[in-house]
Amino acid sequence: MQDERSDVAIIGAGIVGLAVGLQLIRQNPGLKILVLEKEREVAAHQTGHNSGVIHSGMYYKPGSLKARLCVEGAAAMVKFCREHEIPHEICGKVIVATSKQELPQLEEILRRGRANGVANLRELTAEQIREIEPHAAGIRGIHVPGTAITDFRMVAQKYAELVLQCGCEVLTNAEITRIVSKSDEIVLETASRAVHARYVVNCAGLRSDRIAAMAGAGLSLRIVPFRGEYYQVVPAKCHLIRGLIYPVPDPRFPFLGVHFTKRIHGGVEAGPNAVLAFKREGYTRTSFDFADTASMACFGGFWKMASRYWRMGFEELSRSWSKNAFTVGLQKLVPEQRRYPGRRLGRASTGRG
């Protein structure tokens, strides 16, 4: 088995792992850094399976690290895309309330956005909503003009290019099979090599809990996978959406509800429908992995969540299996979306932003 030595080993070559490597080498040019990725290419999973939205920071609790990271990160991401000529567009977002019951939460979202420092927010009347999105429904809304879209796979590929230029090494097809902690180093074993490192950074995404367990961490948490299901809007209906149209989210859940998202390479997607997945890195309804499913079924936290939120889970599942139910949800935002959406897409589920 081949031996590699480094100062820092980063597990995972998604956007987070590559960004960590780039920042470390820029701050410490003398370090030897290795980034290990189990797949044959970078950005193979969460980074390459999302809606491409650069979220602006509307929903998180003011003063929280998430809120600060989202607002500062959005500005930094747009700047990075400009500097490196990565496709992006500041297309803006409209959050619309379609009933009086949603107005208190809409006000809270506006308060949070302003407290978080999201720039140029504007409260909208029904008429003003239609000035921005002529086909959108809603009795009140919020315009978030700074929300942008990009291609995060291309961003990650640029990170990888810059990391390599700075002298780091990215090893693909390098799945970690064993971690051995010694007094002066940590050894990461793969099928073909052993990486000896002074420090290890876990950026393994959907497998980060398993990597932590390999390293001996006693975790009470476990990743429970959900799959975000999107549809591509048929080309004849794409003119109904100019930018991003979002509903008022339910504050109890980390999902934003079905919405319309303009894509940086053309077209519009509708979704996501967030459904329980039976494989951590599975992107279709038939994706299944016994070990992933058994791990979830044996985790008490999963059953606690399921007993509390089974009703919402059932609603999400019904939309997953019924295009008609999915379309009804979309019509609350854009009533003219009368035909079924087009081709189904499976992605990692997006969160709040």
mmCIF file of C-alpha atoms in Angstrom:
data_model
loop_
_atom_site.group_PDB
_atom_site.id
_atom_site.type_symbol
_atom_site.label_atom_id
_atom_site.label_comp_id
_atom_site.label_asym_id
_atom_site.label_seq_id
_atom_site.Cartn_x
_atom_site.Cartn_y
_atom_site.Cartn_z
ATOM 1 C CA MET A 1 0.000 0.000 0.000
ATOM 2 C CA GLN A 2 1.343 3.397 -1.029
ATOM 3 C CA ASP A 3 1.983 5.930 1.759
ATOM 4 C CA GLU A 4 1.200 9.654 1.474
ATOM 5 C CA ARG A 5 2.140 12.279 4.042
ATOM 6 C CA SER A 6 0.527 15.645 4.566
ATOM 7 C CA ASP A 7 0.027 18.355 7.130
ATOM 8 C CA VAL A 8 -3.745 18.441 6.563
ATOM 9 C CA ALA A 9 -6.014 15.871 4.956
ATOM 10 C CA ILE A 10 -9.509 16.973 3.942
ATOM 11 C CA ILE A 11 -12.120 14.262 3.452
ATOM 12 C CA GLY A 12 -14.577 15.214 0.712
ATOM 13 C CA ALA A 13 -14.126 17.179 -2.509
ATOM 14 C CA GLY A 14 -17.499 18.865 -2.571
ATOM 15 C CA ILE A 15 -17.745 22.628 -2.465
ATOM 16 C CA VAL A 16 -17.131 22.732 1.306
ATOM 17 C CA GLY A 17 -14.027 20.543 1.305
ATOM 18 C CA LEU A 18 -12.492 22.357 -1.653
ATOM 19 C CA ALA A 19 -13.255 25.777 -0.151
ATOM 20 C CA VAL A 20 -11.631 24.723 3.120
ATOM 21 C CA GLY A 21 -8.544 23.545 1.238
ATOM 22 C CA LEU A 22 -8.320 26.773 -0.745
ATOM 23 C CA GLN A 23 -8.643 28.955 2.338
ATOM 24 C CA LEU A 24 -6.084 26.918 4.299
ATOM 25 C CA ILE A 25 -3.440 27.012 1.573
ATOM 26 C CA ARG A 26 -3.927 30.724 0.976
ATOM 27 C CA GLN A 27 -3.467 31.476 4.672
ATOM 28 C CA ASN A 28 -0.654 28.934 5.116
ATOM 29 C CA PRO A 29 1.252 28.596 1.809
ATOM 30 C CA GLY A 30 3.776 26.184 3.278
ATOM 31 C CA LEU A 31 1.265 23.501 4.240
ATOM 32 C CA LYS A 32 1.008 20.242 2.373
ATOM 33 C CA ILE A 33 -2.716 19.611 1.900
ATOM 34 C CA LEU A 34 -4.462 16.579 0.434
ATOM 35 C CA VAL A 35 -8.158 16.480 -0.466
ATOM 36 C CA LEU A 36 -9.577 12.958 -0.683
ATOM 37 C CA GLU A 37 -12.740 12.173 -2.645
ATOM 38 C CA LYS A 38 -14.340 8.731 -2.888
ATOM 39 C CA GLU A 39 -15.913 9.446 -6.289
ATOM 40 C CA ARG A 40 -14.041 9.787 -9.582
ATOM 41 C CA GLU A 41 -14.757 13.530 -9.816
ATOM 42 C CA VAL A 42 -15.323 16.501 -7.541
ATOM 43 C CA ALA A 43 -18.807 17.845 -6.692
ATOM 44 C CA ALA A 44 -20.441 14.481 -7.368
ATOM 45 C CA HIS A 45 -23.223 14.692 -4.806
ATOM 46 C CA GLN A 46 -24.765 17.572 -2.821
ATOM 47 C CA THR A 47 -22.737 20.222 -4.644
ATOM 48 C CA GLY A 48 -23.784 18.945 -8.039
ATOM 49 C CA HIS A 49 -27.394 18.162 -7.085
ATOM 50 C CA ASN A 50 -29.032 21.370 -5.953
ATOM 51 C CA SER A 51 -31.143 24.186 -7.344
ATOM 52 C CA GLY A 52 -28.226 26.559 -7.925
ATOM 53 C CA VAL A 53 -29.700 29.342 -5.786
ATOM 54 C CA ILE A 54 -27.335 31.673 -3.914
ATOM 55 C CA HIS A 55 -29.651 32.288 -0.981
ATOM 56 C CA SER A 56 -29.643 35.752 0.550
ATOM 57 C CA GLY A 57 -30.219 35.072 4.272
ATOM 58 C CA MET A 58 -33.902 35.800 4.842
ATOM 59 C CA TYR A 59 -34.980 32.979 7.110
ATOM 60 C CA TYR A 60 -32.358 32.370 9.783
ATOM 61 C CA LYS A 61 -32.535 33.676 13.339
ATOM 62 C CA PRO A 62 -30.888 37.122 13.551
ATOM 63 C CA GLY A 63 -27.495 37.010 15.201
ATOM 64 C CA SER A 64 -26.993 33.318 14.478
ATOM 65 C CA LEU A 65 -23.927 31.957 12.744
ATOM 66 C CA LYS A 66 -26.157 30.587 9.963
ATOM 67 C CA ALA A 67 -27.574 34.049 9.283
ATOM 68 C CA ARG A 68 -24.147 35.690 9.158
ATOM 69 C CA LEU A 69 -22.676 32.917 7.031
ATOM 70 C CA CYS A 70 -25.538 33.086 4.536
ATOM 71 C CA VAL A 71 -25.457 36.875 4.076
ATOM 72 C CA GLU A 72 -21.669 37.180 3.913
ATOM 73 C CA GLY A 73 -21.349 33.994 1.881
ATOM 74 C CA ALA A 74 -23.869 35.150 -0.723
ATOM 75 C CA ALA A 75 -21.910 38.336 -1.343
ATOM 76 C CA ALA A 76 -18.620 36.413 -1.480
ATOM 77 C CA MET A 77 -20.071 33.844 -3.898
ATOM 78 C CA VAL A 78 -21.327 36.490 -6.338
ATOM 79 C CA LYS A 79 -17.927 38.210 -6.155
ATOM 80 C CA PHE A 80 -16.144 34.896 -6.815
ATOM 81 C CA CYS A 81 -18.354 34.148 -9.820
ATOM 82 C CA ARG A 82 -17.650 37.585 -11.269
ATOM 83 C CA GLU A 83 -13.896 37.296 -10.762
ATOM 84 C CA HIS A 84 -13.694 33.880 -12.425
ATOM 85 C CA GLU A 85 -16.363 34.391 -15.095
ATOM 86 C CA ILE A 86 -18.605 31.628 -13.762
ATOM 87 C CA PRO A 87 -22.185 31.888 -15.078
ATOM 88 C CA HIS A 88 -24.423 33.647 -12.564
ATOM 89 C CA GLU A 89 -27.376 36.002 -12.525
ATOM 90 C CA ILE A 90 -28.804 38.290 -9.856
ATOM 91 C CA CYS A 91 -32.410 37.590 -10.779
ATOM 92 C CA GLY A 92 -34.143 38.396 -7.476
ATOM 93 C CA LYS A 93 -36.771 36.507 -5.519
ATOM 94 C CA VAL A 94 -40.364 37.196 -4.562
ATOM 95 C CA ILE A 95 -41.808 35.571 -1.422
ATOM 96 C CA VAL A 96 -45.603 35.621 -1.643
ATOM 97 C CA ALA A 97 -48.347 35.125 0.915
ATOM 98 C CA THR A 98 -51.480 33.671 -0.644
ATOM 99 C CA SER A 99 -53.725 33.842 2.444
ATOM 100 C CA LYS A 100 -54.256 36.072 5.480
ATOM 101 C CA GLN A 101 -53.057 33.244 7.740
ATOM 102 C CA GLU A 102 -49.574 33.570 6.210
ATOM 103 C CA LEU A 103 -49.214 37.316 6.843
ATOM 104 C CA PRO A 104 -47.765 37.118 10.399
ATOM 105 C CA GLN A 105 -45.042 34.741 9.206
ATOM 106 C CA LEU A 106 -44.361 36.937 6.179
ATOM 107 C CA GLU A 107 -43.828 39.870 8.553
ATOM 108 C CA GLU A 108 -41.452 37.767 10.643
ATOM 109 C CA ILE A 109 -39.452 36.803 7.559
ATOM 110 C CA LEU A 110 -39.183 40.479 6.596
ATOM 111 C CA ARG A 111 -38.035 41.358 10.116
ATOM 112 C CA ARG A 112 -35.407 38.635 10.074
ATOM 113 C CA GLY A 113 -34.144 39.607 6.645
ATOM 114 C CA ARG A 114 -33.684 43.230 7.680
ATOM 115 C CA ALA A 115 -32.065 42.245 10.983
ATOM 116 C CA ASN A 116 -29.671 39.965 9.080
ATOM 117 C CA GLY A 117 -28.602 42.822 6.803
ATOM 118 C CA VAL A 118 -30.168 41.583 3.557
ATOM 119 C CA ALA A 119 -30.040 44.637 1.295
ATOM 120 C CA ASN A 120 -32.876 46.522 -0.427
ATOM 121 C CA LEU A 121 -35.796 44.456 0.850
ATOM 122 C CA ARG A 122 -39.203 45.771 -0.113
ATOM 123 C CA GLU A 123 -42.658 44.842 1.121
ATOM 124 C CA LEU A 124 -45.078 44.331 -1.756
ATOM 125 C CA THR A 125 -48.794 44.730 -2.293
ATOM 126 C CA ALA A 126 -50.634 42.358 -4.609
ATOM 127 C CA GLU A 127 -50.271 44.857 -7.454
ATOM 128 C CA GLN A 128 -46.544 45.295 -6.812
ATOM 129 C CA ILE A 129 -46.028 41.518 -6.822
ATOM 130 C CA ARG A 130 -47.424 41.405 -10.335
ATOM 131 C CA GLU A 131 -45.185 44.252 -11.460
ATOM 132 C CA ILE A 132 -42.218 41.970 -10.758
ATOM 133 C CA GLU A 133 -43.822 38.598 -11.523
ATOM 134 C CA PRO A 134 -46.903 39.279 -13.680
ATOM 135 C CA HIS A 135 -48.282 35.751 -13.389
ATOM 136 C CA ALA A 136 -47.770 35.247 -9.635
ATOM 137 C CA ALA A 137 -50.628 35.143 -7.132
ATOM 138 C CA GLY A 138 -50.416 36.664 -3.659
ATOM 139 C CA ILE A 139 -52.031 39.226 -1.384
ATOM 140 C CA ARG A 140 -48.723 40.465 0.035
ATOM 141 C CA GLY A 141 -45.102 39.750 -0.645
ATOM 142 C CA ILE A 142 -41.425 40.553 -0.144
ATOM 143 C CA HIS A 143 -38.992 41.384 -2.927
ATOM 144 C CA VAL A 144 -35.433 40.168 -2.344
ATOM 145 C CA PRO A 145 -33.609 41.743 -5.293
ATOM 146 C CA GLY A 146 -30.156 40.402 -4.415
ATOM 147 C CA THR A 147 -30.981 36.695 -4.659
ATOM 148 C CA ALA A 148 -28.851 35.092 -7.360
ATOM 149 C CA ILE A 149 -28.369 31.810 -9.205
ATOM 150 C CA THR A 150 -25.272 29.996 -10.418
ATOM 151 C CA ASP A 151 -23.888 26.539 -11.202
ATOM 152 C CA PHE A 152 -22.265 25.223 -8.017
ATOM 153 C CA ARG A 153 -20.644 22.313 -9.816
ATOM 154 C CA MET A 154 -18.723 24.848 -11.926
ATOM 155 C CA VAL A 155 -17.860 26.795 -8.768
ATOM 156 C CA ALA A 156 -16.443 23.643 -7.165
ATOM 157 C CA GLN A 157 -14.485 22.789 -10.300
ATOM 158 C CA LYS A 158 -12.924 26.258 -10.204
ATOM 159 C CA TYR A 159 -12.075 25.752 -6.508
ATOM 160 C CA ALA A 160 -10.369 22.479 -7.422
ATOM 161 C CA GLU A 161 -8.391 24.200 -10.180
ATOM 162 C CA LEU A 162 -7.230 26.923 -7.774
ATOM 163 C CA VAL A 163 -6.368 24.405 -5.067
ATOM 164 C CA LEU A 164 -4.161 22.506 -7.496
ATOM 165 C CA GLN A 165 -2.501 25.732 -8.660
ATOM 166 C CA CYS A 166 -1.624 26.506 -5.025
ATOM 167 C CA GLY A 167 0.179 23.198 -4.623
ATOM 168 C CA CYS A 168 -2.479 21.058 -2.989
ATOM 169 C CA GLU A 169 -3.364 17.615 -4.272
ATOM 170 C CA VAL A 170 -6.861 16.262 -4.947
ATOM 171 C CA LEU A 171 -7.108 12.469 -4.849
ATOM 172 C CA THR A 172 -10.221 10.967 -6.427
ATOM 173 C CA ASN A 173 -11.353 7.342 -6.162
ATOM 174 C CA ALA A 174 -10.025 7.504 -2.607
ATOM 175 C CA GLU A 175 -12.784 6.263 -0.307
ATOM 176 C CA ILE A 176 -11.782 6.074 3.352
ATOM 177 C CA THR A 177 -12.066 2.521 4.686
ATOM 178 C CA ARG A 178 -10.379 2.942 8.073
ATOM 179 C CA ILE A 179 -9.109 5.717 10.337
ATOM 180 C CA VAL A 180 -6.343 5.109 12.868
ATOM 181 C CA SER A 181 -5.521 7.793 15.438
ATOM 182 C CA LYS A 182 -1.969 7.798 16.780
ATOM 183 C CA SER A 183 -0.218 10.079 19.226
ATOM 184 C CA ASP A 184 1.401 12.242 16.552
ATOM 185 C CA GLU A 185 -0.717 11.620 13.438
ATOM 186 C CA ILE A 186 -3.933 10.310 11.961
ATOM 187 C CA VAL A 187 -3.819 7.599 9.304
ATOM 188 C CA LEU A 188 -6.544 7.489 6.663
ATOM 189 C CA GLU A 189 -6.622 4.165 4.847
ATOM 190 C CA THR A 190 -8.063 3.727 1.358
ATOM 191 C CA ALA A 191 -7.974 0.736 -0.977
ATOM 192 C CA SER A 192 -4.712 1.867 -2.583
ATOM 193 C CA ARG A 193 -2.913 4.093 -0.098
ATOM 194 C CA ALA A 194 -2.539 5.249 3.490
ATOM 195 C CA VAL A 195 -2.526 8.986 4.119
ATOM 196 C CA HIS A 196 -0.612 10.116 7.213
ATOM 197 C CA ALA A 197 -1.731 13.564 8.370
ATOM 198 C CA ARG A 198 -1.182 15.839 11.349
ATOM 199 C CA TYR A 199 -4.743 17.142 11.065
ATOM 200 C CA VAL A 200 -7.905 15.878 9.356
ATOM 201 C CA VAL A 201 -10.931 17.941 8.359
ATOM 202 C CA ASN A 202 -14.196 16.047 7.849
ATOM 203 C CA CYS A 203 -16.148 17.517 4.894
ATOM 204 C CA ALA A 204 -17.725 14.238 3.829
ATOM 205 C CA GLY A 205 -21.246 15.580 3.410
ATOM 206 C CA LEU A 206 -23.874 12.835 3.593
ATOM 207 C CA ARG A 207 -21.284 10.460 5.055
ATOM 208 C CA SER A 208 -19.763 12.844 7.567
ATOM 209 C CA ASP A 209 -21.380 11.068 10.534
ATOM 210 C CA ARG A 210 -19.839 7.761 9.445
ATOM 211 C CA ILE A 211 -16.417 9.330 8.998
ATOM 212 C CA ALA A 212 -16.739 10.827 12.491
ATOM 213 C CA ALA A 213 -17.653 7.395 13.881
ATOM 214 C CA MET A 214 -14.609 5.849 12.136
ATOM 215 C CA ALA A 215 -12.469 8.429 13.914
ATOM 216 C CA GLY A 216 -13.908 7.391 17.294
ATOM 217 C CA ALA A 217 -16.264 10.298 17.894
ATOM 218 C CA GLY A 218 -19.222 9.392 20.106
ATOM 219 C CA LEU A 219 -22.094 11.009 18.215
ATOM 220 C CA SER A 220 -25.729 10.998 19.292
ATOM 221 C CA LEU A 221 -26.703 12.389 15.883
ATOM 222 C CA ARG A 222 -27.138 10.629 12.577
ATOM 223 C CA ILE A 223 -27.871 11.807 9.052
ATOM 224 C CA VAL A 224 -31.390 10.967 7.857
ATOM 225 C CA PRO A 225 -31.505 11.471 4.086
ATOM 226 C CA PHE A 226 -34.271 13.330 2.272
ATOM 227 C CA ARG A 227 -34.493 13.652 -1.486
ATOM 228 C CA GLY A 228 -35.637 16.842 -3.149
ATOM 229 C CA GLU A 229 -37.810 16.127 -6.176
ATOM 230 C CA TYR A 230 -38.114 18.800 -8.840
ATOM 231 C CA TYR A 231 -39.900 19.015 -12.151
ATOM 232 C CA GLN A 232 -38.742 20.910 -15.188
ATOM 233 C CA VAL A 233 -41.424 23.340 -16.289
ATOM 234 C CA VAL A 234 -42.415 22.653 -19.896
ATOM 235 C CA PRO A 235 -40.816 25.227 -22.256
ATOM 236 C CA ALA A 236 -44.205 26.645 -23.258
ATOM 237 C CA LYS A 237 -44.803 27.736 -19.653
ATOM 238 C CA CYS A 238 -41.336 29.067 -18.731
ATOM 239 C CA HIS A 239 -42.362 32.604 -19.708
ATOM 240 C CA LEU A 240 -44.649 32.655 -16.655
ATOM 241 C CA ILE A 241 -41.628 32.974 -14.325
ATOM 242 C CA ARG A 242 -39.073 35.755 -14.532
ATOM 243 C CA GLY A 243 -36.925 34.962 -11.490
ATOM 244 C CA LEU A 244 -37.632 33.019 -8.291
ATOM 245 C CA ILE A 245 -41.099 32.714 -6.735
ATOM 246 C CA TYR A 246 -41.300 31.284 -3.215
ATOM 247 C CA PRO A 247 -44.169 30.648 -0.792
ATOM 248 C CA VAL A 248 -44.169 31.642 2.873
ATOM 249 C CA PRO A 249 -42.446 28.664 4.544
ATOM 250 C CA ASP A 250 -43.731 26.765 7.536
ATOM 251 C CA PRO A 251 -41.322 27.778 10.352
ATOM 252 C CA ARG A 252 -41.509 24.305 11.910
ATOM 253 C CA PHE A 253 -39.655 22.676 9.033
ATOM 254 C CA PRO A 254 -36.265 23.193 7.328
ATOM 255 C CA PHE A 255 -37.886 23.148 3.882
ATOM 256 C CA LEU A 256 -39.177 26.109 1.905
ATOM 257 C CA GLY A 257 -42.147 24.498 0.216
ATOM 258 C CA VAL A 258 -42.629 24.018 -3.530
ATOM 259 C CA HIS A 259 -41.424 27.024 -5.488
ATOM 260 C CA PHE A 260 -40.281 28.134 -8.935
ATOM 261 C CA THR A 261 -36.570 28.504 -9.647
ATOM 262 C CA LYS A 262 -34.981 29.956 -12.747
ATOM 263 C CA ARG A 263 -31.920 27.930 -13.817
ATOM 264 C CA ILE A 264 -28.641 29.508 -14.854
ATOM 265 C CA HIS A 265 -28.348 27.411 -18.024
ATOM 266 C CA GLY A 266 -31.952 28.010 -19.064
ATOM 267 C CA GLY A 267 -35.381 26.777 -18.132
ATOM 268 C CA VAL A 268 -37.353 26.793 -14.883
ATOM 269 C CA GLU A 269 -37.673 24.128 -12.210
ATOM 270 C CA ALA A 270 -40.578 23.613 -9.835
ATOM 271 C CA GLY A 271 -40.078 22.052 -6.417
ATOM 272 C CA PRO A 272 -38.695 20.625 -4.305
ATOM 273 C CA ASN A 273 -40.932 17.958 -2.924
ATOM 274 C CA ALA A 274 -38.907 16.735 0.075
ATOM 275 C CA VAL A 275 -39.372 12.989 0.629
ATOM 276 C CA LEU A 276 -37.611 10.441 2.781
ATOM 277 C CA ALA A 277 -34.826 8.696 0.849
ATOM 278 C CA PHE A 278 -33.728 5.091 1.284
ATOM 279 C CA LYS A 279 -30.224 5.748 0.028
ATOM 280 C CA ARG A 280 -28.011 8.615 1.133
ATOM 281 C CA GLU A 281 -26.730 9.334 -2.340
ATOM 282 C CA GLY A 282 -29.775 8.153 -4.291
ATOM 283 C CA TYR A 283 -31.552 10.584 -6.578
ATOM 284 C CA THR A 284 -34.506 8.554 -7.850
ATOM 285 C CA ARG A 285 -37.617 7.106 -6.206
ATOM 286 C CA THR A 286 -36.254 3.578 -6.693
ATOM 287 C CA SER A 287 -32.810 4.278 -5.177
ATOM 288 C CA PHE A 288 -32.219 1.894 -2.269
ATOM 289 C CA ASP A 289 -29.331 0.878 -0.058
ATOM 290 C CA PHE A 290 -29.848 -1.699 2.670
ATOM 291 C CA ALA A 291 -27.144 -0.328 4.991
ATOM 292 C CA ASP A 292 -28.453 3.238 4.707
ATOM 293 C CA THR A 293 -32.036 2.143 5.332
ATOM 294 C CA ALA A 294 -31.097 -0.078 8.273
ATOM 295 C CA SER A 295 -29.029 2.709 9.832
ATOM 296 C CA MET A 296 -32.010 5.046 9.623
ATOM 297 C CA ALA A 297 -34.469 2.468 10.963
ATOM 298 C CA CYS A 298 -32.251 1.750 13.984
ATOM 299 C CA PHE A 299 -31.903 5.414 14.895
ATOM 300 C CA GLY A 300 -34.296 6.559 17.619
ATOM 301 C CA GLY A 301 -34.130 10.144 16.421
ATOM 302 C CA PHE A 302 -35.702 9.137 13.118
ATOM 303 C CA TRP A 303 -38.754 7.621 14.812
ATOM 304 C CA LYS A 304 -39.112 10.651 17.066
ATOM 305 C CA MET A 305 -39.129 12.911 13.997
ATOM 306 C CA ALA A 306 -41.513 10.601 12.127
ATOM 307 C CA SER A 307 -44.045 10.493 14.963
ATOM 308 C CA ARG A 308 -44.038 14.259 15.225
ATOM 309 C CA TYR A 309 -44.172 15.172 11.536
ATOM 310 C CA TRP A 310 -45.912 12.191 9.903
ATOM 311 C CA ARG A 311 -48.733 14.363 8.540
ATOM 312 C CA MET A 312 -46.393 16.621 6.564
ATOM 313 C CA GLY A 313 -44.434 13.575 5.438
ATOM 314 C CA PHE A 314 -47.619 12.024 4.065
ATOM 315 C CA GLU A 315 -48.434 15.231 2.157
ATOM 316 C CA GLU A 316 -44.949 15.308 0.641
ATOM 317 C CA LEU A 317 -45.232 11.638 -0.318
ATOM 318 C CA SER A 318 -48.599 12.187 -2.001
ATOM 319 C CA ARG A 319 -47.104 14.957 -4.137
ATOM 320 C CA SER A 320 -44.209 12.660 -4.975
ATOM 321 C CA TRP A 321 -46.513 10.061 -6.501
ATOM 322 C CA SER A 322 -49.101 12.408 -8.000
ATOM 323 C CA LYS A 323 -48.230 15.024 -10.617
ATOM 324 C CA ASN A 324 -51.720 16.409 -10.166
ATOM 325 C CA ALA A 325 -51.170 17.007 -6.431
ATOM 326 C CA PHE A 326 -47.801 18.579 -7.205
ATOM 327 C CA THR A 327 -49.359 20.897 -9.785
ATOM 328 C CA VAL A 328 -52.081 21.987 -7.354
ATOM 329 C CA GLY A 329 -49.349 23.164 -4.973
ATOM 330 C CA LEU A 330 -47.682 25.146 -7.738
ATOM 331 C CA GLN A 331 -50.947 26.766 -8.800
ATOM 332 C CA LYS A 332 -51.167 28.542 -5.441
ATOM 333 C CA LEU A 333 -48.179 30.601 -6.583
ATOM 334 C CA VAL A 334 -48.821 30.768 -10.337
ATOM 335 C CA PRO A 335 -52.458 29.945 -11.191
ATOM 336 C CA GLU A 336 -51.716 29.802 -14.922
ATOM 337 C CA GLN A 337 -49.465 26.781 -14.373
ATOM 338 C CA ARG A 338 -52.366 24.552 -15.412
ATOM 339 C CA ARG A 339 -50.561 21.781 -17.239
ATOM 340 C CA TYR A 340 -48.491 19.212 -15.483
ATOM 341 C CA PRO A 341 -44.840 20.100 -15.042
ATOM 342 C CA GLY A 342 -42.421 18.268 -17.309
ATOM 343 C CA ARG A 343 -39.636 15.798 -16.549
ATOM 344 C CA ARG A 344 -38.999 14.787 -12.920
ATOM 345 C CA LEU A 345 -35.545 15.477 -11.469
ATOM 346 C CA GLY A 346 -34.066 14.013 -8.286
ATOM 347 C CA ARG A 347 -31.755 16.237 -6.291
ATOM 348 C CA ALA A 348 -30.386 16.675 -2.821
ATOM 349 C CA SER A 349 -32.955 18.703 -0.939
ATOM 350 C CA THR A 350 -32.323 22.413 -0.544
ATOM 351 C CA GLY A 351 -32.634 24.148 2.804
ATOM 352 C CA ARG A 352 -33.513 27.585 3.989
ATOM 353 C CA GLY A 353 -31.612 30.645 2.803
#
